[in-house]
Amino acid sequence: MRHLHDLHDLPASHDLPGLAARLRALPPSCGPVRLVAVDGHAGSGKSTFAARLAEAAGGAAAGPGARPGPAAGPGPAGAAQGPGPGPAHGTGSGPGPAPAPAPVLHLDDLASHEELFDWTGRLCEEVISPLSAGRSARYHPYDWNLRRFLEPRTLPAAPLVLVEGVGAGRRALRPRLAALLWMERGAEESWARGRRRDGPAQAAFWDGWTPAESRHFAADPSRPYADLLVCESGAGYTWRGALTGTIG
């Protein structure tokens, strides 16, 4: 495990396609899959970063000179969000279709009003177990408006799969991770951003969420185990750290 002061001693980088290529080059961590977690406080920008990294990973899969497509923003607060499409396959000669982004699993799809953080068993059964066997996962996304789980959705066992959400780097999941990325924004600032994003209608939800998140990270912190600390920088990102393929 790297120590946080070691991460800050390393030079910052901002090459998102280069980061995606490095992640794809890591040893598989969950069967044939390189499972990469994007963790951080609610409102810290995880969904947006994961979407941009997923797009960059599609370009990285195409090799040098590829240009990733436009980044996808996060879905509406509380809405069930699906993973990206599966990996693209070559068709022989010619450029062929553009490579697909890396699939993204949003942990908001596995949590619920009754189980904000108690979703480890569901994640392991519906996602980790099939991916580790090289099979596509089928999980039931939660609809935060209807307050119920929906019909199953498929997550392919692609070479690189991103899992983003609060607690993505939790203790139970780290042995299956190829890398853990932490969005480096403080809790209070992140929560304020989230409240502005979701508006007054979600104020009561945030009032319950913030103490629950604090309790989770006090008992099961992710940041000390991060391979990279990611910061927003203008219209892009910078990060510090090193990808070793092992997480303490």
PDB file of C-alpha atoms in Angstrom:
ATOM      1  CA  MET A   1       0.000   0.000   0.000  1.00  0.00           C
ATOM      2  CA  ARG A   2       1.280   3.472  -0.875  1.00  0.00           C
ATOM      3  CA  HIS A   3       1.144   6.206   1.750  1.00  0.00           C
ATOM      4  CA  LEU A   4      -0.645   9.471   0.976  1.00  0.00           C
ATOM      5  CA  HIS A   5       2.491  11.559   1.443  1.00  0.00           C
ATOM      6  CA  ASP A   6       4.136   9.420  -1.247  1.00  0.00           C
ATOM      7  CA  LEU A   7       1.311  10.282  -3.637  1.00  0.00           C
ATOM      8  CA  HIS A   8       1.732  14.007  -3.071  1.00  0.00           C
ATOM      9  CA  ASP A   9       5.486  13.721  -3.687  1.00  0.00           C
ATOM     10  CA  LEU A  10       4.895  12.463  -7.231  1.00  0.00           C
ATOM     11  CA  PRO A  11       4.435  14.826 -10.211  1.00  0.00           C
ATOM     12  CA  ALA A  12       0.881  15.461 -11.390  1.00  0.00           C
ATOM     13  CA  SER A  13      -0.407  14.172 -14.711  1.00  0.00           C
ATOM     14  CA  HIS A  14      -3.387  15.189 -16.856  1.00  0.00           C
ATOM     15  CA  ASP A  15      -3.225  12.790 -19.817  1.00  0.00           C
ATOM     16  CA  LEU A  16      -6.618  11.058 -19.577  1.00  0.00           C
ATOM     17  CA  PRO A  17      -6.150   8.784 -22.638  1.00  0.00           C
ATOM     18  CA  GLY A  18      -2.729   7.871 -21.249  1.00  0.00           C
ATOM     19  CA  LEU A  19      -4.260   7.007 -17.881  1.00  0.00           C
ATOM     20  CA  ALA A  20      -6.890   4.850 -19.591  1.00  0.00           C
ATOM     21  CA  ALA A  21      -4.171   3.002 -21.510  1.00  0.00           C
ATOM     22  CA  ARG A  22      -2.215   2.383 -18.297  1.00  0.00           C
ATOM     23  CA  LEU A  23      -5.324   1.025 -16.591  1.00  0.00           C
ATOM     24  CA  ARG A  24      -5.971  -1.327 -19.495  1.00  0.00           C
ATOM     25  CA  ALA A  25      -2.363  -2.552 -19.217  1.00  0.00           C
ATOM     26  CA  LEU A  26      -2.728  -3.554 -15.543  1.00  0.00           C
ATOM     27  CA  PRO A  27      -3.034  -7.262 -14.690  1.00  0.00           C
ATOM     28  CA  PRO A  28      -6.648  -8.502 -14.519  1.00  0.00           C
ATOM     29  CA  SER A  29      -8.051  -8.368 -10.994  1.00  0.00           C
ATOM     30  CA  CYS A  30     -11.514  -9.972 -11.242  1.00  0.00           C
ATOM     31  CA  GLY A  31     -11.287 -12.960 -13.553  1.00  0.00           C
ATOM     32  CA  PRO A  32     -10.359 -11.495 -16.961  1.00  0.00           C
ATOM     33  CA  VAL A  33     -11.562  -8.019 -15.909  1.00  0.00           C
ATOM     34  CA  ARG A  34      -9.523  -5.067 -14.664  1.00  0.00           C
ATOM     35  CA  LEU A  35     -11.967  -3.621 -12.150  1.00  0.00           C
ATOM     36  CA  VAL A  36     -11.165   0.024 -11.376  1.00  0.00           C
ATOM     37  CA  ALA A  37     -12.943   1.906  -8.583  1.00  0.00           C
ATOM     38  CA  VAL A  38     -13.666   5.646  -8.586  1.00  0.00           C
ATOM     39  CA  ASP A  39     -14.495   6.629  -5.008  1.00  0.00           C
ATOM     40  CA  GLY A  40     -14.974   9.885  -3.148  1.00  0.00           C
ATOM     41  CA  HIS A  41     -17.531  11.902  -1.241  1.00  0.00           C
ATOM     42  CA  ALA A  42     -21.033  12.349  -2.648  1.00  0.00           C
ATOM     43  CA  GLY A  43     -20.957  15.364  -4.961  1.00  0.00           C
ATOM     44  CA  SER A  44     -17.189  15.180  -5.552  1.00  0.00           C
ATOM     45  CA  GLY A  45     -17.491  14.586  -9.312  1.00  0.00           C
ATOM     46  CA  LYS A  46     -17.066  10.803  -9.523  1.00  0.00           C
ATOM     47  CA  SER A  47     -19.739  10.186 -12.158  1.00  0.00           C
ATOM     48  CA  THR A  48     -18.448  12.851 -14.527  1.00  0.00           C
ATOM     49  CA  PHE A  49     -14.840  11.722 -14.177  1.00  0.00           C
ATOM     50  CA  ALA A  50     -15.780   8.060 -14.635  1.00  0.00           C
ATOM     51  CA  ALA A  51     -17.740   8.915 -17.797  1.00  0.00           C
ATOM     52  CA  ARG A  52     -14.787  10.779 -19.276  1.00  0.00           C
ATOM     53  CA  LEU A  53     -12.353   8.050 -18.304  1.00  0.00           C
ATOM     54  CA  ALA A  54     -14.651   5.432 -19.853  1.00  0.00           C
ATOM     55  CA  GLU A  55     -14.714   7.381 -23.116  1.00  0.00           C
ATOM     56  CA  ALA A  56     -10.937   7.745 -23.046  1.00  0.00           C
ATOM     57  CA  ALA A  57     -10.615   3.995 -22.476  1.00  0.00           C
ATOM     58  CA  GLY A  58     -12.504   3.393 -25.725  1.00  0.00           C
ATOM     59  CA  GLY A  59      -9.937   5.516 -27.524  1.00  0.00           C
ATOM     60  CA  ALA A  60      -7.098   3.741 -25.732  1.00  0.00           C
ATOM     61  CA  ALA A  61      -8.457   0.401 -26.944  1.00  0.00           C
ATOM     62  CA  ALA A  62      -8.131   1.619 -30.543  1.00  0.00           C
ATOM     63  CA  GLY A  63      -4.424   2.246 -30.151  1.00  0.00           C
ATOM     64  CA  PRO A  64      -2.272   5.321 -30.905  1.00  0.00           C
ATOM     65  CA  GLY A  65      -3.935   8.122 -32.782  1.00  0.00           C
ATOM     66  CA  ALA A  66      -7.452   7.247 -31.691  1.00  0.00           C
ATOM     67  CA  ARG A  67      -9.716  10.046 -30.616  1.00  0.00           C
ATOM     68  CA  PRO A  68     -12.228   9.313 -27.859  1.00  0.00           C
ATOM     69  CA  GLY A  69     -15.776  10.508 -28.349  1.00  0.00           C
ATOM     70  CA  PRO A  70     -17.416  13.300 -26.347  1.00  0.00           C
ATOM     71  CA  ALA A  71     -17.644  12.780 -22.621  1.00  0.00           C
ATOM     72  CA  ALA A  72     -20.976  11.815 -21.139  1.00  0.00           C
ATOM     73  CA  GLY A  73     -22.160  13.716 -18.105  1.00  0.00           C
ATOM     74  CA  PRO A  74     -23.742  12.133 -15.062  1.00  0.00           C
ATOM     75  CA  GLY A  75     -27.393  11.162 -15.068  1.00  0.00           C
ATOM     76  CA  PRO A  76     -30.011  13.021 -13.023  1.00  0.00           C
ATOM     77  CA  ALA A  77     -29.763  12.677  -9.259  1.00  0.00           C
ATOM     78  CA  GLY A  78     -31.452   9.522  -8.038  1.00  0.00           C
ATOM     79  CA  ALA A  79     -32.060   8.111 -11.524  1.00  0.00           C
ATOM     80  CA  ALA A  80     -30.967   4.590 -12.387  1.00  0.00           C
ATOM     81  CA  GLN A  81     -28.025   4.743 -14.740  1.00  0.00           C
ATOM     82  CA  GLY A  82     -26.908   1.943 -16.998  1.00  0.00           C
ATOM     83  CA  PRO A  83     -23.412   0.787 -17.859  1.00  0.00           C
ATOM     84  CA  GLY A  84     -21.791   1.612 -21.137  1.00  0.00           C
ATOM     85  CA  PRO A  85     -21.828  -0.885 -23.976  1.00  0.00           C
ATOM     86  CA  GLY A  86     -19.457  -3.798 -24.128  1.00  0.00           C
ATOM     87  CA  PRO A  87     -16.028  -3.894 -25.730  1.00  0.00           C
ATOM     88  CA  ALA A  88     -15.726  -3.320 -29.437  1.00  0.00           C
ATOM     89  CA  HIS A  89     -14.394  -6.086 -31.656  1.00  0.00           C
ATOM     90  CA  GLY A  90     -12.373  -5.590 -34.801  1.00  0.00           C
ATOM     91  CA  THR A  91     -13.794  -6.536 -38.171  1.00  0.00           C
ATOM     92  CA  GLY A  92     -10.620  -7.104 -40.154  1.00  0.00           C
ATOM     93  CA  SER A  93      -9.366  -4.460 -42.568  1.00  0.00           C
ATOM     94  CA  GLY A  94     -10.565  -0.897 -42.525  1.00  0.00           C
ATOM     95  CA  PRO A  95     -11.188   1.465 -39.626  1.00  0.00           C
ATOM     96  CA  GLY A  96     -14.434  -0.211 -38.512  1.00  0.00           C
ATOM     97  CA  PRO A  97     -16.745   1.245 -35.869  1.00  0.00           C
ATOM     98  CA  ALA A  98     -15.411   3.481 -33.132  1.00  0.00           C
ATOM     99  CA  PRO A  99     -14.364   1.557 -30.006  1.00  0.00           C
ATOM    100  CA  ALA A 100     -16.972   1.469 -27.275  1.00  0.00           C
ATOM    101  CA  PRO A 101     -16.324   3.190 -23.929  1.00  0.00           C
ATOM    102  CA  ALA A 102     -15.419   1.040 -20.961  1.00  0.00           C
ATOM    103  CA  PRO A 103     -18.539  -0.165 -19.096  1.00  0.00           C
ATOM    104  CA  VAL A 104     -19.355   1.777 -15.921  1.00  0.00           C
ATOM    105  CA  LEU A 105     -21.233   0.386 -12.931  1.00  0.00           C
ATOM    106  CA  HIS A 106     -22.858   3.131 -10.834  1.00  0.00           C
ATOM    107  CA  LEU A 107     -23.213   2.098  -7.212  1.00  0.00           C
ATOM    108  CA  ASP A 108     -26.357   4.249  -6.974  1.00  0.00           C
ATOM    109  CA  ASP A 109     -27.913   1.392  -8.932  1.00  0.00           C
ATOM    110  CA  LEU A 110     -27.134  -1.108  -6.164  1.00  0.00           C
ATOM    111  CA  ALA A 111     -27.896   1.029  -3.125  1.00  0.00           C
ATOM    112  CA  SER A 112     -31.428   1.835  -1.980  1.00  0.00           C
ATOM    113  CA  HIS A 113     -33.249   4.062   0.501  1.00  0.00           C
ATOM    114  CA  GLU A 114     -33.138   1.251   3.059  1.00  0.00           C
ATOM    115  CA  GLU A 115     -29.554   0.185   2.272  1.00  0.00           C
ATOM    116  CA  LEU A 116     -27.452   3.242   1.531  1.00  0.00           C
ATOM    117  CA  PHE A 117     -24.208   1.328   2.142  1.00  0.00           C
ATOM    118  CA  ASP A 118     -25.262  -2.232   2.892  1.00  0.00           C
ATOM    119  CA  TRP A 119     -25.038  -3.415  -0.719  1.00  0.00           C
ATOM    120  CA  THR A 120     -21.851  -5.516  -0.580  1.00  0.00           C
ATOM    121  CA  GLY A 121     -23.677  -8.839  -0.743  1.00  0.00           C
ATOM    122  CA  ARG A 122     -25.745  -7.756  -3.742  1.00  0.00           C
ATOM    123  CA  LEU A 123     -22.632  -6.471  -5.526  1.00  0.00           C
ATOM    124  CA  CYS A 124     -20.717  -9.689  -4.922  1.00  0.00           C
ATOM    125  CA  GLU A 125     -23.590 -11.952  -5.963  1.00  0.00           C
ATOM    126  CA  GLU A 126     -24.844 -10.061  -9.010  1.00  0.00           C
ATOM    127  CA  VAL A 127     -21.622  -8.484 -10.317  1.00  0.00           C
ATOM    128  CA  ILE A 128     -18.344  -9.732  -8.828  1.00  0.00           C
ATOM    129  CA  SER A 129     -19.135 -13.450  -9.003  1.00  0.00           C
ATOM    130  CA  PRO A 130     -20.037 -13.552 -12.719  1.00  0.00           C
ATOM    131  CA  LEU A 131     -17.274 -11.145 -13.764  1.00  0.00           C
ATOM    132  CA  SER A 132     -14.680 -13.225 -11.910  1.00  0.00           C
ATOM    133  CA  ALA A 133     -15.843 -16.228 -13.960  1.00  0.00           C
ATOM    134  CA  GLY A 134     -15.574 -14.286 -17.209  1.00  0.00           C
ATOM    135  CA  ARG A 135     -19.350 -13.943 -17.630  1.00  0.00           C
ATOM    136  CA  SER A 136     -21.432 -10.828 -18.126  1.00  0.00           C
ATOM    137  CA  ALA A 137     -23.098  -9.662 -14.926  1.00  0.00           C
ATOM    138  CA  ARG A 138     -26.849  -9.084 -14.607  1.00  0.00           C
ATOM    139  CA  TYR A 139     -27.829  -6.781 -11.771  1.00  0.00           C
ATOM    140  CA  HIS A 140     -31.115  -5.176 -10.774  1.00  0.00           C
ATOM    141  CA  PRO A 141     -30.807  -1.349 -10.775  1.00  0.00           C
ATOM    142  CA  TYR A 142     -32.688   0.569  -8.109  1.00  0.00           C
ATOM    143  CA  ASP A 143     -35.104   3.310  -9.142  1.00  0.00           C
ATOM    144  CA  TRP A 144     -34.847   6.086  -6.563  1.00  0.00           C
ATOM    145  CA  ASN A 145     -38.153   7.617  -7.655  1.00  0.00           C
ATOM    146  CA  LEU A 146     -40.213   4.414  -7.703  1.00  0.00           C
ATOM    147  CA  ARG A 147     -38.304   3.094  -4.659  1.00  0.00           C
ATOM    148  CA  ARG A 148     -37.933  -0.412  -6.065  1.00  0.00           C
ATOM    149  CA  PHE A 149     -35.470  -2.536  -8.028  1.00  0.00           C
ATOM    150  CA  LEU A 150     -36.070  -2.863 -11.764  1.00  0.00           C
ATOM    151  CA  GLU A 151     -35.560  -5.565 -14.360  1.00  0.00           C
ATOM    152  CA  PRO A 152     -31.979  -6.828 -14.677  1.00  0.00           C
ATOM    153  CA  ARG A 153     -29.394  -4.920 -16.683  1.00  0.00           C
ATOM    154  CA  THR A 154     -26.273  -6.427 -18.260  1.00  0.00           C
ATOM    155  CA  LEU A 155     -22.693  -5.432 -17.436  1.00  0.00           C
ATOM    156  CA  PRO A 156     -20.223  -7.097 -19.828  1.00  0.00           C
ATOM    157  CA  ALA A 157     -17.019  -8.738 -18.632  1.00  0.00           C
ATOM    158  CA  ALA A 158     -14.942  -6.256 -20.620  1.00  0.00           C
ATOM    159  CA  PRO A 159     -11.153  -5.988 -20.225  1.00  0.00           C
ATOM    160  CA  LEU A 160     -11.676  -2.765 -18.231  1.00  0.00           C
ATOM    161  CA  VAL A 161     -14.763  -2.063 -16.088  1.00  0.00           C
ATOM    162  CA  LEU A 162     -15.199   1.045 -13.934  1.00  0.00           C
ATOM    163  CA  VAL A 163     -17.218   1.005 -10.722  1.00  0.00           C
ATOM    164  CA  GLU A 164     -18.015   4.451  -9.372  1.00  0.00           C
ATOM    165  CA  GLY A 165     -19.757   5.603  -6.246  1.00  0.00           C
ATOM    166  CA  VAL A 166     -19.316   6.327  -2.570  1.00  0.00           C
ATOM    167  CA  GLY A 167     -17.688   3.253  -1.046  1.00  0.00           C
ATOM    168  CA  ALA A 168     -16.385   1.783  -4.315  1.00  0.00           C
ATOM    169  CA  GLY A 169     -13.016   1.289  -2.633  1.00  0.00           C
ATOM    170  CA  ARG A 170     -14.424  -0.433   0.460  1.00  0.00           C
ATOM    171  CA  ARG A 171     -12.506  -3.169   2.251  1.00  0.00           C
ATOM    172  CA  ALA A 172     -14.615  -6.036   0.889  1.00  0.00           C
ATOM    173  CA  LEU A 173     -14.077  -4.957  -2.722  1.00  0.00           C
ATOM    174  CA  ARG A 174     -10.388  -4.002  -2.696  1.00  0.00           C
ATOM    175  CA  PRO A 175      -9.073  -7.561  -3.298  1.00  0.00           C
ATOM    176  CA  ARG A 176     -10.949  -7.508  -6.636  1.00  0.00           C
ATOM    177  CA  LEU A 177      -9.687  -4.084  -7.737  1.00  0.00           C
ATOM    178  CA  ALA A 178      -6.894  -3.438 -10.212  1.00  0.00           C
ATOM    179  CA  ALA A 179      -6.776   0.217  -9.085  1.00  0.00           C
ATOM    180  CA  LEU A 180      -8.519   2.616  -6.725  1.00  0.00           C
ATOM    181  CA  LEU A 181      -8.950   6.258  -7.746  1.00  0.00           C
ATOM    182  CA  TRP A 182     -10.097   8.844  -5.207  1.00  0.00           C
ATOM    183  CA  MET A 183     -11.711  12.172  -6.118  1.00  0.00           C
ATOM    184  CA  GLU A 184      -9.764  14.671  -4.049  1.00  0.00           C
ATOM    185  CA  ARG A 185     -12.472  17.062  -2.864  1.00  0.00           C
ATOM    186  CA  GLY A 186     -13.391  17.581   0.779  1.00  0.00           C
ATOM    187  CA  ALA A 187     -16.611  16.296   2.274  1.00  0.00           C
ATOM    188  CA  GLU A 188     -18.262  19.652   3.028  1.00  0.00           C
ATOM    189  CA  GLU A 189     -17.467  21.099  -0.397  1.00  0.00           C
ATOM    190  CA  SER A 190     -18.655  17.912  -2.112  1.00  0.00           C
ATOM    191  CA  TRP A 191     -21.908  17.784  -0.156  1.00  0.00           C
ATOM    192  CA  ALA A 192     -22.599  21.457  -0.909  1.00  0.00           C
ATOM    193  CA  ARG A 193     -22.127  20.752  -4.625  1.00  0.00           C
ATOM    194  CA  GLY A 194     -24.466  17.775  -4.388  1.00  0.00           C
ATOM    195  CA  ARG A 195     -27.160  19.782  -2.628  1.00  0.00           C
ATOM    196  CA  ARG A 196     -26.963  22.520  -5.280  1.00  0.00           C
ATOM    197  CA  ARG A 197     -27.173  19.909  -8.025  1.00  0.00           C
ATOM    198  CA  ASP A 198     -30.202  18.109  -6.555  1.00  0.00           C
ATOM    199  CA  GLY A 199     -32.119  21.161  -5.346  1.00  0.00           C
ATOM    200  CA  PRO A 200     -34.438  21.708  -2.376  1.00  0.00           C
ATOM    201  CA  ALA A 201     -36.580  18.668  -3.185  1.00  0.00           C
ATOM    202  CA  GLN A 202     -33.733  16.389  -2.075  1.00  0.00           C
ATOM    203  CA  ALA A 203     -32.756  18.347   1.052  1.00  0.00           C
ATOM    204  CA  ALA A 204     -34.237  15.770   3.433  1.00  0.00           C
ATOM    205  CA  PHE A 205     -32.405  12.965   1.656  1.00  0.00           C
ATOM    206  CA  TRP A 206     -29.089  14.818   1.977  1.00  0.00           C
ATOM    207  CA  ASP A 207     -29.784  15.480   5.664  1.00  0.00           C
ATOM    208  CA  GLY A 208     -29.849  11.716   6.175  1.00  0.00           C
ATOM    209  CA  TRP A 209     -27.097  10.907   3.707  1.00  0.00           C
ATOM    210  CA  THR A 210     -24.255  13.017   5.082  1.00  0.00           C
ATOM    211  CA  PRO A 211     -24.088  11.434   8.572  1.00  0.00           C
ATOM    212  CA  ALA A 212     -24.450   7.973   7.003  1.00  0.00           C
ATOM    213  CA  GLU A 213     -21.528   8.670   4.671  1.00  0.00           C
ATOM    214  CA  SER A 214     -19.433   9.974   7.563  1.00  0.00           C
ATOM    215  CA  ARG A 215     -20.096   6.795   9.531  1.00  0.00           C
ATOM    216  CA  HIS A 216     -19.203   4.643   6.539  1.00  0.00           C
ATOM    217  CA  PHE A 217     -15.827   6.276   5.869  1.00  0.00           C
ATOM    218  CA  ALA A 218     -14.990   6.373   9.584  1.00  0.00           C
ATOM    219  CA  ALA A 219     -15.425   2.588   9.736  1.00  0.00           C
ATOM    220  CA  ASP A 220     -14.196   1.687   6.243  1.00  0.00           C
ATOM    221  CA  PRO A 221     -12.038   4.441   4.698  1.00  0.00           C
ATOM    222  CA  SER A 222     -11.050   4.309   1.030  1.00  0.00           C
ATOM    223  CA  ARG A 223      -8.742   7.305   0.581  1.00  0.00           C
ATOM    224  CA  PRO A 224      -5.729   5.829   2.470  1.00  0.00           C
ATOM    225  CA  TYR A 225      -5.664   2.962  -0.058  1.00  0.00           C
ATOM    226  CA  ALA A 226      -5.952   5.073  -3.205  1.00  0.00           C
ATOM    227  CA  ASP A 227      -3.500   4.534  -6.042  1.00  0.00           C
ATOM    228  CA  LEU A 228      -4.309   7.947  -7.501  1.00  0.00           C
ATOM    229  CA  LEU A 229      -5.726  11.150  -6.013  1.00  0.00           C
ATOM    230  CA  VAL A 230      -7.728  12.904  -8.745  1.00  0.00           C
ATOM    231  CA  CYS A 231      -8.416  16.656  -8.761  1.00  0.00           C
ATOM    232  CA  GLU A 232     -10.486  18.768 -11.124  1.00  0.00           C
ATOM    233  CA  SER A 233      -8.281  21.301 -12.886  1.00  0.00           C
ATOM    234  CA  GLY A 234     -10.031  23.810 -15.108  1.00  0.00           C
ATOM    235  CA  ALA A 235     -11.881  21.833 -17.756  1.00  0.00           C
ATOM    236  CA  GLY A 236      -9.881  18.676 -17.065  1.00  0.00           C
ATOM    237  CA  TYR A 237      -8.211  16.681 -14.321  1.00  0.00           C
ATOM    238  CA  THR A 238      -4.856  16.150 -12.689  1.00  0.00           C
ATOM    239  CA  TRP A 239      -3.797  13.247 -10.513  1.00  0.00           C
ATOM    240  CA  ARG A 240      -0.893  12.073  -8.403  1.00  0.00           C
ATOM    241  CA  GLY A 241       0.168   8.565  -7.575  1.00  0.00           C
ATOM    242  CA  ALA A 242       1.283   5.361  -9.218  1.00  0.00           C
ATOM    243  CA  LEU A 243      -0.523   2.324 -10.606  1.00  0.00           C
ATOM    244  CA  THR A 244       1.046  -0.785  -9.140  1.00  0.00           C
ATOM    245  CA  GLY A 245      -1.716  -3.344  -9.703  1.00  0.00           C
ATOM    246  CA  THR A 246      -1.863  -4.133  -5.976  1.00  0.00           C
ATOM    247  CA  ILE A 247      -4.024  -2.418  -3.360  1.00  0.00           C
ATOM    248  CA  GLY A 248      -3.311  -2.710   0.352  1.00  0.00           C
TER     249      GLY A 248
END
